[in-house]
Coordinates of C-alpha atoms and ligand atoms in Angstrom, one line a residue:
X1 CA -0.1 0.0 0.1
X2 CA 3.1 2.2 0.2
X3 CA 2.8 5.6 -1.6
X4 CA -0.6 4.6 -2.9
X5 CA -3.0 7.7 -3.0
X6 CA -7.0 7.4 -2.5
X7 CA -9.5 10.2 -3.2
X8 CA -10.8 9.4 0.4
X9 CA -9.6 7.6 3.5
X10 CA -12.3 6.7 6.0
X11 CA -11.2 5.9 9.4
X12 CA -13.4 3.4 11.1
X13 CA -16.2 1.0 9.8
X14 CA -19.2 1.8 12.1
X15 CA -22.5 3.1 10.8
X16 CA -21.1 6.7 10.1
X17 CA -17.9 5.3 8.4
X18 CA -19.8 2.7 6.3
X19 CA -22.4 5.3 5.0
X20 CA -19.6 7.5 4.0
X21 CA -17.3 4.9 2.3
X22 CA -20.6 3.3 0.6
X23 CA -21.8 6.8 -0.6
X24 CA -18.4 7.6 -2.0
X25 CA -17.7 4.3 -3.6
X26 CA -21.0 4.1 -5.4
X27 CA -20.4 7.4 -6.8
X28 CA -16.9 6.0 -8.3
X29 CA -14.4 7.6 -5.9
X30 CA -11.3 5.6 -5.0
X31 CA -12.1 4.9 -1.3
X32 CA -9.9 3.4 1.4
X33 CA -11.6 2.2 4.6
X34 CA -9.5 1.2 7.6
X35 CA -11.1 -0.5 10.6
X36 CA -8.9 -1.6 13.8
X37 CA -11.3 -4.3 14.6
X38 CA -11.0 -8.0 13.4
X39 CA -13.9 -7.3 11.4
X40 CA -16.5 -4.5 11.2
X41 CA -18.9 -4.7 14.2
X42 CA -16.2 -6.6 16.4
X43 CA -15.6 -3.2 18.3
X44 CA -19.0 -1.9 18.2
X45 CA -21.9 -1.8 20.8
X46 CA -25.5 -0.7 20.4
X47 CA -28.7 -1.5 21.9
X48 CA -29.8 -1.6 19.5
X49 CA -32.6 0.2 17.4
X50 CA -32.2 0.9 13.9
X51 CA -34.1 3.6 12.4
X52 CA -35.0 2.7 8.9
X53 CA -35.0 6.3 7.3
X54 CA -31.3 7.0 7.6
X55 CA -30.3 3.5 6.0
X56 CA -33.1 3.7 3.4
X57 CA -31.6 6.9 2.0
X58 CA -28.4 4.8 1.4
X59 CA -29.7 1.3 0.4
X60 CA -33.4 1.6 -0.3
X61 CA -33.8 -2.1 -0.5
X62 CA -32.0 -3.0 2.5
X63 CA -34.7 -5.0 4.0
X64 CA -34.2 -7.8 1.4
X65 CA -30.9 -8.9 3.1
X66 CA -29.9 -7.0 5.9
X67 CA -29.7 -8.9 9.4
X68 CA -32.7 -7.4 11.1
X69 CA -34.1 -8.9 14.2
X70 CA -37.8 -7.5 15.0
X71 CA -39.6 -4.5 13.7
X72 CA -40.9 -2.5 16.7
X73 CA -44.6 -2.1 17.1
X74 CA -44.5 -1.0 20.8
X75 CA -42.5 1.8 22.7
X76 CA -42.6 1.6 26.5
X77 CA -41.2 4.2 28.6
X78 CA -41.1 3.6 32.3
X79 CA -40.1 5.9 35.2
X80 CA -39.0 3.6 38.0
X81 CA -38.5 3.6 41.7
X82 CA -37.1 0.5 43.7
X83 CA -40.6 -1.4 43.6
X84 CA -42.6 0.1 40.9
X85 CA -42.8 1.7 37.5
X86 CA -45.3 4.1 36.1
X87 CA -45.2 5.3 32.6
X88 CA -46.5 5.2 28.9
X89 CA -47.0 2.4 26.2
X90 CA -47.8 3.1 22.8
X91 CA -48.6 0.1 20.6
X92 CA -50.1 0.4 17.1
X93 CA -50.9 -2.1 14.5
X94 CA -49.7 0.8 12.0
X95 CA -46.4 -0.4 12.7
X96 CA -47.2 -3.6 11.0
X97 CA -46.6 -1.7 8.0
X98 CA -44.8 -2.9 4.6
X99 CA -41.8 -1.0 5.4
X100 CA -41.6 -0.7 9.1
X101 CA -40.0 2.3 10.5
X102 CA -37.8 0.8 13.3
X103 CA -36.1 -2.4 13.8
X104 CA -34.0 -4.0 16.6
X105 CA -30.7 -5.3 15.4
X106 CA -27.5 -6.8 16.6
X107 CA -24.7 -4.7 15.7
X108 CA -21.8 -7.6 14.8
X109 CA -23.9 -9.2 12.1
X110 CA -25.4 -5.8 11.0
X111 CA -22.1 -3.9 10.6
X112 CA -20.6 -6.9 8.6
X113 CA -23.6 -7.0 6.3
X114 CA -23.0 -3.1 5.8
X115 CA -19.4 -3.5 5.3
X116 CA -20.0 -6.2 2.6
X117 CA -22.2 -3.6 0.8
X118 CA -19.3 -1.0 1.1
X119 CA -16.8 -3.4 -0.3
X120 CA -19.3 -4.5 -3.2
X121 CA -19.8 -0.7 -4.1
X122 CA -15.8 -0.6 -4.7
X123 CA -14.1 0.7 -1.6
X124 CA -11.0 -1.1 -0.3
X125 CA -12.0 -2.2 3.2
X126 CA -9.1 -3.1 5.4
X127 CA -9.6 -4.6 9.1
X128 CA -7.2 -5.2 11.9
X129 CA -5.5 -2.1 11.0
X130 CA -5.4 0.9 13.4
X131 CA -4.9 4.4 12.1
X132 CA -2.2 5.9 14.4
X133 CA -1.9 9.4 13.1
X134 CA -2.8 12.2 10.7
X135 CA -0.1 13.4 8.4
X136 CA 0.1 16.8 7.2
X137 CA 2.0 18.9 4.6
X138 CA 4.0 21.9 5.3
X139 CA 0.8 24.2 4.9
X140 CA -0.8 22.2 7.6
X141 CA -3.3 20.2 5.3
X142 CA -4.1 16.8 6.3
X143 CA -2.5 14.6 3.4
X144 CA -2.9 11.0 4.8
X145 CA -2.6 8.8 7.7
X146 CA -0.1 6.4 9.2
X147 CA -1.1 3.0 10.5
X148 CA 0.1 0.4 12.8
X149 CA 0.9 -2.0 10.0
X150 CA 4.2 -0.2 8.7
X151 CA 5.5 3.1 9.0
X152 CA 4.7 4.2 5.5
X153 CA 2.1 7.0 4.7
X154 CA -1.1 6.5 2.9
X155 CA -2.2 9.4 1.1
X156 CA -5.6 10.9 0.1
X157 CA -7.2 14.2 -0.7
X158 CA -9.3 14.0 2.5
X159 CA -9.4 12.1 5.6
X160 CA -12.9 11.3 7.2
X161 CA -12.8 10.6 11.0
X162 CA -15.4 8.0 11.9
X163 CA -13.6 6.6 14.7
X164 CA -16.3 6.7 17.3
X165 CA -16.8 8.5 20.6
X166 CA -13.1 8.0 22.1
X167 CA -11.8 9.9 18.8
X168 CA -8.0 9.2 19.6
X169 CA -6.8 10.2 16.2
X170 CA -8.7 13.4 15.8
X171 CA -7.5 14.2 19.5
X172 CA -4.0 13.4 19.0
X173 CA -4.0 15.7 15.8
X174 CA -5.4 18.5 18.1
X175 CA -8.5 18.6 16.0
X176 CA -10.6 18.0 19.1
X177 CA -10.2 17.9 22.8
X178 CA -10.8 14.9 24.8
X179 CA -14.5 14.7 25.7
X180 CA -15.2 15.9 29.2
X181 CA -16.6 13.2 31.5
X182 CA -19.8 15.1 31.8
X183 CA -20.5 14.6 28.2
X184 CA -20.1 11.0 27.9
X185 CA -21.9 8.1 29.4
X186 CA -20.7 4.7 30.1
X187 CA -23.2 2.0 29.3
X188 CA -23.1 -1.9 29.8
X189 CA -25.2 -4.3 28.0
X190 CA -25.9 -8.0 28.0
X191 CA -27.6 -10.3 25.7
X192 CA -30.2 -12.8 27.4
X193 CA -31.0 -15.9 25.1
X194 CA -34.5 -17.4 25.4
X195 CA -36.7 -19.3 23.0
X196 CA -38.6 -17.2 20.5
X197 CA -42.0 -18.5 21.9
X198 CA -41.0 -17.4 25.4
X199 CA -40.3 -13.8 24.1
X200 CA -43.7 -13.8 22.2
X201 CA -45.5 -14.9 25.1
X202 CA -43.8 -12.3 27.5
X203 CA -44.3 -9.3 25.4
X204 CA -47.6 -10.3 23.5
X205 CA -46.1 -10.4 20.1
X206 CA -46.6 -12.4 16.8
X207 CA -44.1 -13.2 14.2
X208 CA -41.3 -10.6 14.0
X209 CA -43.0 -8.0 16.1
X210 CA -40.9 -6.4 18.7
X211 CA -41.2 -4.2 21.8
X212 CA -38.8 -1.6 23.1
X213 CA -38.6 -0.3 26.7
X214 CA -36.6 2.8 27.9
X215 CA -36.2 3.3 31.4
X216 CA -35.2 6.0 33.9
X217 CA -35.5 6.7 37.8
X218 CA -33.8 5.5 41.1
X219 CA -32.3 2.4 39.0
X220 CA -29.5 4.9 38.2
X221 CA -28.9 5.6 42.2
X222 CA -29.1 9.3 41.7
X223 CA -26.9 9.5 38.6
X224 CA -28.0 11.0 35.2
X225 CA -28.6 8.1 33.2
X226 CA -31.1 5.3 31.5
X227 CA -31.8 1.7 31.1
X228 CA -33.3 -0.4 28.4
X229 CA -34.7 -3.7 27.4
X230 CA -35.0 -4.5 23.8
X231 CA -36.5 -7.7 22.1
X232 CA -34.4 -9.4 19.4
X233 CA -35.7 -12.5 17.7
X234 CA -34.3 -15.2 20.3
X235 CA -32.7 -12.7 22.9
X236 CA -33.2 -9.6 25.0
X237 CA -30.8 -6.9 24.9
X238 CA -30.8 -5.2 28.3
X239 CA -28.3 -2.5 29.6
X240 CA -27.8 0.6 31.7
X241 CA -25.7 3.8 31.3
X242 CA -24.6 6.7 33.3
X243 CA -22.4 9.8 32.8
X244 CA -18.6 9.0 33.4
X245 CA -18.7 12.3 35.8
X246 CA -21.4 10.6 38.1
X247 CA -19.4 7.3 38.3
X248 CA -16.3 9.2 39.5
X249 CA -18.3 10.9 42.1
X250 CA -19.8 7.7 43.6
X251 CA -19.0 4.3 44.6
X252 CA -21.5 2.8 42.1
X253 CA -20.0 0.5 39.1
X254 CA -21.6 -0.1 35.7
X255 CA -21.7 -3.9 36.5
X256 CA -23.6 -3.2 39.9
X257 CA -26.1 -0.9 38.4
X258 CA -26.9 -3.5 35.9
X259 CA -27.3 -6.3 38.3
X260 CA -29.7 -4.3 40.3
X261 CA -31.7 -3.4 37.3
X262 CA -31.9 -7.0 36.4
X263 CA -33.2 -7.8 40.0
X264 CA -35.9 -5.1 39.9
X265 CA -39.4 -6.6 40.3
X266 CA -40.5 -5.3 36.9
X267 CA -37.5 -6.5 35.0
X268 CA -36.7 -9.9 36.5
X269 CA -39.6 -11.7 35.1
X270 CA -38.7 -10.7 31.7
X271 CA -35.4 -12.2 31.9
X272 CA -36.2 -15.3 34.0
X273 CA -34.6 -18.6 32.8
X274 CA -32.3 -16.7 30.0
X275 CA -28.9 -17.6 29.4
X276 CA -26.4 -14.7 29.2
X277 CA -24.1 -15.0 26.2
X278 CA -22.7 -11.6 25.6
X279 CA -21.4 -8.7 28.1
X280 CA -20.3 -5.6 26.6
X281 CA -19.4 -1.9 27.8
X282 CA -18.9 1.2 25.6
X283 CA -19.2 5.0 25.9
X284 CA -22.0 7.0 24.4
X285 CA -21.3 10.8 23.6
X286 CA -24.1 12.6 25.5
X287 CA -23.0 16.3 25.5
X288 CA -25.3 17.3 22.7
X289 CA -25.1 20.4 20.6
X290 CA -22.7 22.3 22.9
X291 CA -20.1 19.3 23.0
X292 CA -20.0 19.3 19.0
X293 CA -16.4 19.9 18.4
X294 CA -14.9 21.7 15.1
X295 CA -16.2 19.1 12.2
X296 CA -14.1 20.4 9.2
X297 CA -10.7 21.6 8.4
X298 CA -7.9 21.6 5.8
X299 CA -8.4 17.9 4.6
X300 CA -10.5 16.4 7.2
X301 CA -13.9 16.0 8.5
X302 CA -15.4 14.4 11.5
X303 CA -18.6 12.3 11.4
X304 CA -20.8 10.1 13.8
X305 CA -20.0 9.7 17.5
X306 CA -16.6 11.2 17.0
X307 CA -18.4 14.5 16.4
X308 CA -20.8 13.8 19.6
X309 CA -23.8 13.1 17.3
X310 CA -26.2 11.4 19.5
X311 CA -29.6 12.5 20.6
X312 CA -29.9 11.2 23.9
X313 CA -33.3 12.0 24.6
X314 CA -34.7 10.2 21.8
X315 CA -32.1 7.5 21.9
X316 CA -30.8 8.1 18.3
X317 CA -27.2 7.7 17.5
X318 CA -26.8 5.3 14.6
X319 CA -29.2 7.2 12.2
X320 CA -27.2 10.3 13.1
X321 CA -23.9 8.5 12.3
X322 CA -25.2 7.5 9.1
X323 CA -26.6 10.8 8.1
X324 CA -23.4 12.6 8.9
X325 CA -21.4 10.0 7.1
X326 CA -23.7 10.3 4.0
X327 CA -23.8 14.4 4.1
X328 CA -20.0 14.1 4.4
X329 CA -19.6 12.0 1.4
X330 CA -21.8 14.0 -0.6
X331 CA -20.1 17.1 0.1
X332 CA -16.6 15.4 -0.8
X333 CA -18.4 14.2 -4.0
X334 CA -19.6 17.4 -5.1
X335 CA -16.1 19.2 -4.4
X336 CA -14.3 16.7 -6.2
X337 CA -16.8 16.7 -9.3
X338 CA -16.1 20.5 -9.5
X339 CA -12.2 20.0 -9.2
X340 CA -12.3 22.0 -6.0
X341 CA -9.7 21.6 -3.4
X342 CA -10.4 19.7 0.0
X343 CA -9.4 23.0 1.9
X344 CA -11.3 24.1 5.0
X345 CA -13.2 27.0 3.3
X346 CA -14.6 24.3 0.9
X347 CA -15.3 21.6 3.3
X348 CA -17.3 24.1 5.4
X349 CA -20.1 23.2 3.0
X350 CA -20.4 19.9 5.2
X351 CA -21.2 21.9 8.4
X352 CA -23.7 24.1 6.5
X353 CA -25.5 21.2 5.1
X354 CA -25.5 19.5 8.5
X355 CA -27.2 22.8 9.9
X356 CA -30.0 22.2 7.2
X357 CA -30.6 18.6 8.2
X358 CA -32.7 17.2 10.9
X359 CA -29.3 16.3 12.9
X360 CA -28.4 19.8 13.7
X361 CA -31.9 21.1 14.2
X362 CA -32.7 18.4 16.6
X363 CA -29.4 18.6 18.8
X364 CA -30.0 22.4 18.5
X365 CA -33.4 22.0 20.0
X366 CA -32.4 20.0 23.1
X367 CA -28.9 22.3 23.4
X368 CA -29.7 23.0 27.2
X369 CA -31.1 19.6 28.0
X370 CA -27.7 17.9 29.1
X371 CA -27.5 20.6 31.9
X372 CA -31.0 20.4 32.8
X373 CA -30.7 16.6 33.4
X374 CA -27.9 17.0 35.9
X375 CA -30.9 17.9 38.4
X376 CA -30.7 14.8 40.4
X377 CA -34.4 15.1 41.7
X378 CA -35.3 13.9 38.2
X379 CA -33.6 10.5 39.2
X380 CA -34.4 10.2 42.8
X381 CA -37.3 12.6 44.2
X382 CA -39.7 12.7 41.1
X383 CA -39.7 8.9 40.5
X384 CA -40.7 8.2 44.0
X385 CA -43.4 10.9 43.8
X386 CA -44.9 9.7 40.8
X387 CA -45.0 6.2 42.2
X388 CA -46.6 7.1 45.4
X389 CA -49.1 9.3 43.6
X390 CA -50.1 6.5 41.3
X391 CA -50.5 4.2 44.1
X392 CA -52.6 6.8 46.3
X393 CA -54.8 7.3 43.1
X394 CA -55.4 3.6 42.2
X395 CA -55.8 2.1 45.7
X396 CA -59.3 1.6 46.7
X397 CA -59.4 2.1 50.5
X398 CA -62.4 4.1 51.6
X399 CA -60.8 7.4 51.4
X400 CA -62.5 10.0 48.9
X401 CA -61.1 10.9 45.8
X402 CA -60.9 14.7 46.6
X403 CA -58.8 13.9 49.7
X404 CA -56.6 11.6 47.7
X405 CA -56.0 14.3 45.0
X406 CA -55.3 16.7 47.7
X407 CA -52.8 14.5 49.3
X408 CA -51.0 13.9 45.9
X409 CA -50.7 17.6 45.2
X410 CA -49.4 18.2 48.8
X411 CA -46.9 15.5 48.5
X412 CA -45.2 17.4 45.5
X413 CA -45.4 20.7 47.4
X414 CA -44.0 19.5 50.6
X415 CA -41.1 17.2 49.1
X416 CA -39.8 19.9 46.5
X417 CA -41.4 23.1 47.8
X418 CA -42.9 25.7 45.4
X419 CA -39.5 27.2 44.5
X420 CA -38.2 23.7 43.7
X421 CA -41.0 22.6 41.7
X422 CA -41.3 25.9 39.7
X423 CA -37.4 25.9 39.0
X424 CA -37.8 22.2 38.0
X425 CA -40.8 22.8 35.5
X426 CA -39.3 25.8 34.0
X427 CA -35.9 24.3 33.6
X428 CA -37.4 21.2 31.8
X429 CA -39.6 23.5 29.5
X430 CA -36.9 25.6 28.6
X431 CA -34.9 22.8 27.7
X432 CA -37.3 20.8 25.7
X433 CA -38.8 23.9 23.5
Ligands
FAD1 C1 -25.2 0.7 25.0 C2 -25.5 1.5 23.7 C3 -26.6 1.5 23.2 C4 -27.0 2.1 22.1 N1 -28.2 2.1 21.6 C5 -28.5 2.7 20.5 C6 -29.7 2.5 19.8 O1 -30.7 1.6 20.2 N2 -30.0 3.2 18.6 C7 -29.0 4.0 18.0 O2 -29.4 4.7 17.1 N3 -27.9 4.3 18.6 C8 -27.6 3.6 19.8 N4 -26.4 3.8 20.2 C9 -25.3 4.8 19.7 C10 -24.9 4.1 18.4 O3 -24.1 3.1 18.8 C11 -23.7 4.9 18.0 O4 -24.1 6.4 17.8 C12 -23.1 4.7 16.7 O5 -22.5 3.4 16.8 C13 -22.1 5.7 16.1 O6 -21.5 5.1 14.9 P1 -19.9 5.7 14.6 O7 -19.8 5.0 13.1 O8 -19.8 6.9 14.6 O9 -19.0 4.9 15.7 P2 -18.7 3.4 16.2 O10 -19.9 2.6 15.9 O11 -18.1 3.4 17.5 O12 -17.7 3.0 15.1 C14 -16.4 3.6 15.2 C15 -15.4 2.6 14.3 O13 -14.2 3.0 14.4 C16 -13.2 2.0 14.5 N5 -12.0 2.8 15.0 C17 -11.6 3.8 16.1 N6 -10.5 4.1 16.1 C18 -9.9 3.8 15.1 C19 -8.6 3.9 14.6 N7 -7.7 4.5 15.1 N8 -8.3 3.1 13.4 C20 -9.2 2.3 12.7 N9 -10.4 2.2 13.1 C21 -10.7 2.7 14.5 C22 -13.8 1.3 15.7 O14 -13.3 0.0 15.9 C23 -15.3 1.1 15.3 O15 -15.5 0.1 14.5 C24 -26.0 3.0 21.7 C25 -24.8 3.1 21.8 C26 -24.3 2.2 23.1 C27 -22.9 2.2 23.8

């Protein structure tokens, strides 16, 4: 590979790198994609929900051969305290549509499938190769990369960093700083295997229908975080994650949190009798809009998790990764077609196009939410108050309904006081608008 020159080098074969390399290769550019893992997906962790729209824009007929688990017909959102949960369930027959909107997937087979598409489109995909540094010329333009294979330089007009949340290549090159502990969550996940019929019976499902459950509350022991349970064909993916800054300030461990989550009376029966075959831990960038680093420069672009592109509120990451990868590729293609250099001024078009897309619009909408979610009452006081309110309301015990309603309202005011309640409601409303 010594002295070989490519139009584009893509670092990483997750959803963002694959979307980018696929878009470029299908348009005839000479693309090299480097992945440090043994195979694409070997280093990747996700819940995982796949949002069809982002993939459909790249591979419209993906449903024909992609390794999809279940299409999601029901979404549950649980606010949990130690013995209860209350929340919302939405289930609709409409989700049994011809082209379902969301699926559960398992990342290792999914990433392998996606990578085969990238290679079939004409990109050169090389695994077990870690990019160790970016190489620049005397004008500071990125002109290629070095890898751990040998010391030679591989040249390209532009390098796309799709290296995921830790983003060491970009950090080492001074393109971005190390993400702060309060902008990154650490999540752990297990795969619980059980017969398909058991999953169907426990979640009231037929065929490939699926249910996903997102949870928050006292399960994170006062830390900012969430848990999840997703139905796959023959297993449940379950996990929990919290901000790294919170873990460093408490004696809690991710493993301890997951064990407690699995033992919760609402979760334990769903997992009963299962066999755990996989355990994984991974970081999730959750800093949102304000944590997005510089995304382009002289000869380089950043896509996906490396750019903090995760919408933590809506649990969306892979679709933002694919969309940023696609938009980066379209920008490069347009510049190349018009014989324009890959300069910072020209690559700024990538950021402008992102600003116009749902990716930036959504992250901007929630720009103040990460700070608002640092309010620990949301994960301690409120789940208990909600649970007590629901229990008071639903118990039939001879007490009249008006007195019950007064007791519920009083419990909120005596626990959080007027000032606290107003502050919490206003803070949430401001962060949500
Ligand atoms: C527990 C968990 C649950 C999640 N659930 C969901 C979900 O349900 N739905 C959803 O949409 N998103 C979810 N996400 C987020 C989603 O996984 C990410 O947003 C998405 O994977 C980002 O894709 P990416 O390509 O940017 O990065 P990654 O998927 O992390 O891929 C980066 C790739 O780059 C490679 N790499 C890194 N450094 C180098 C190097 N120096 N040289 C060569 N290769 C390198 C890595 O090996 C890796 O393959 C979840 C994340 C976690 C951790």
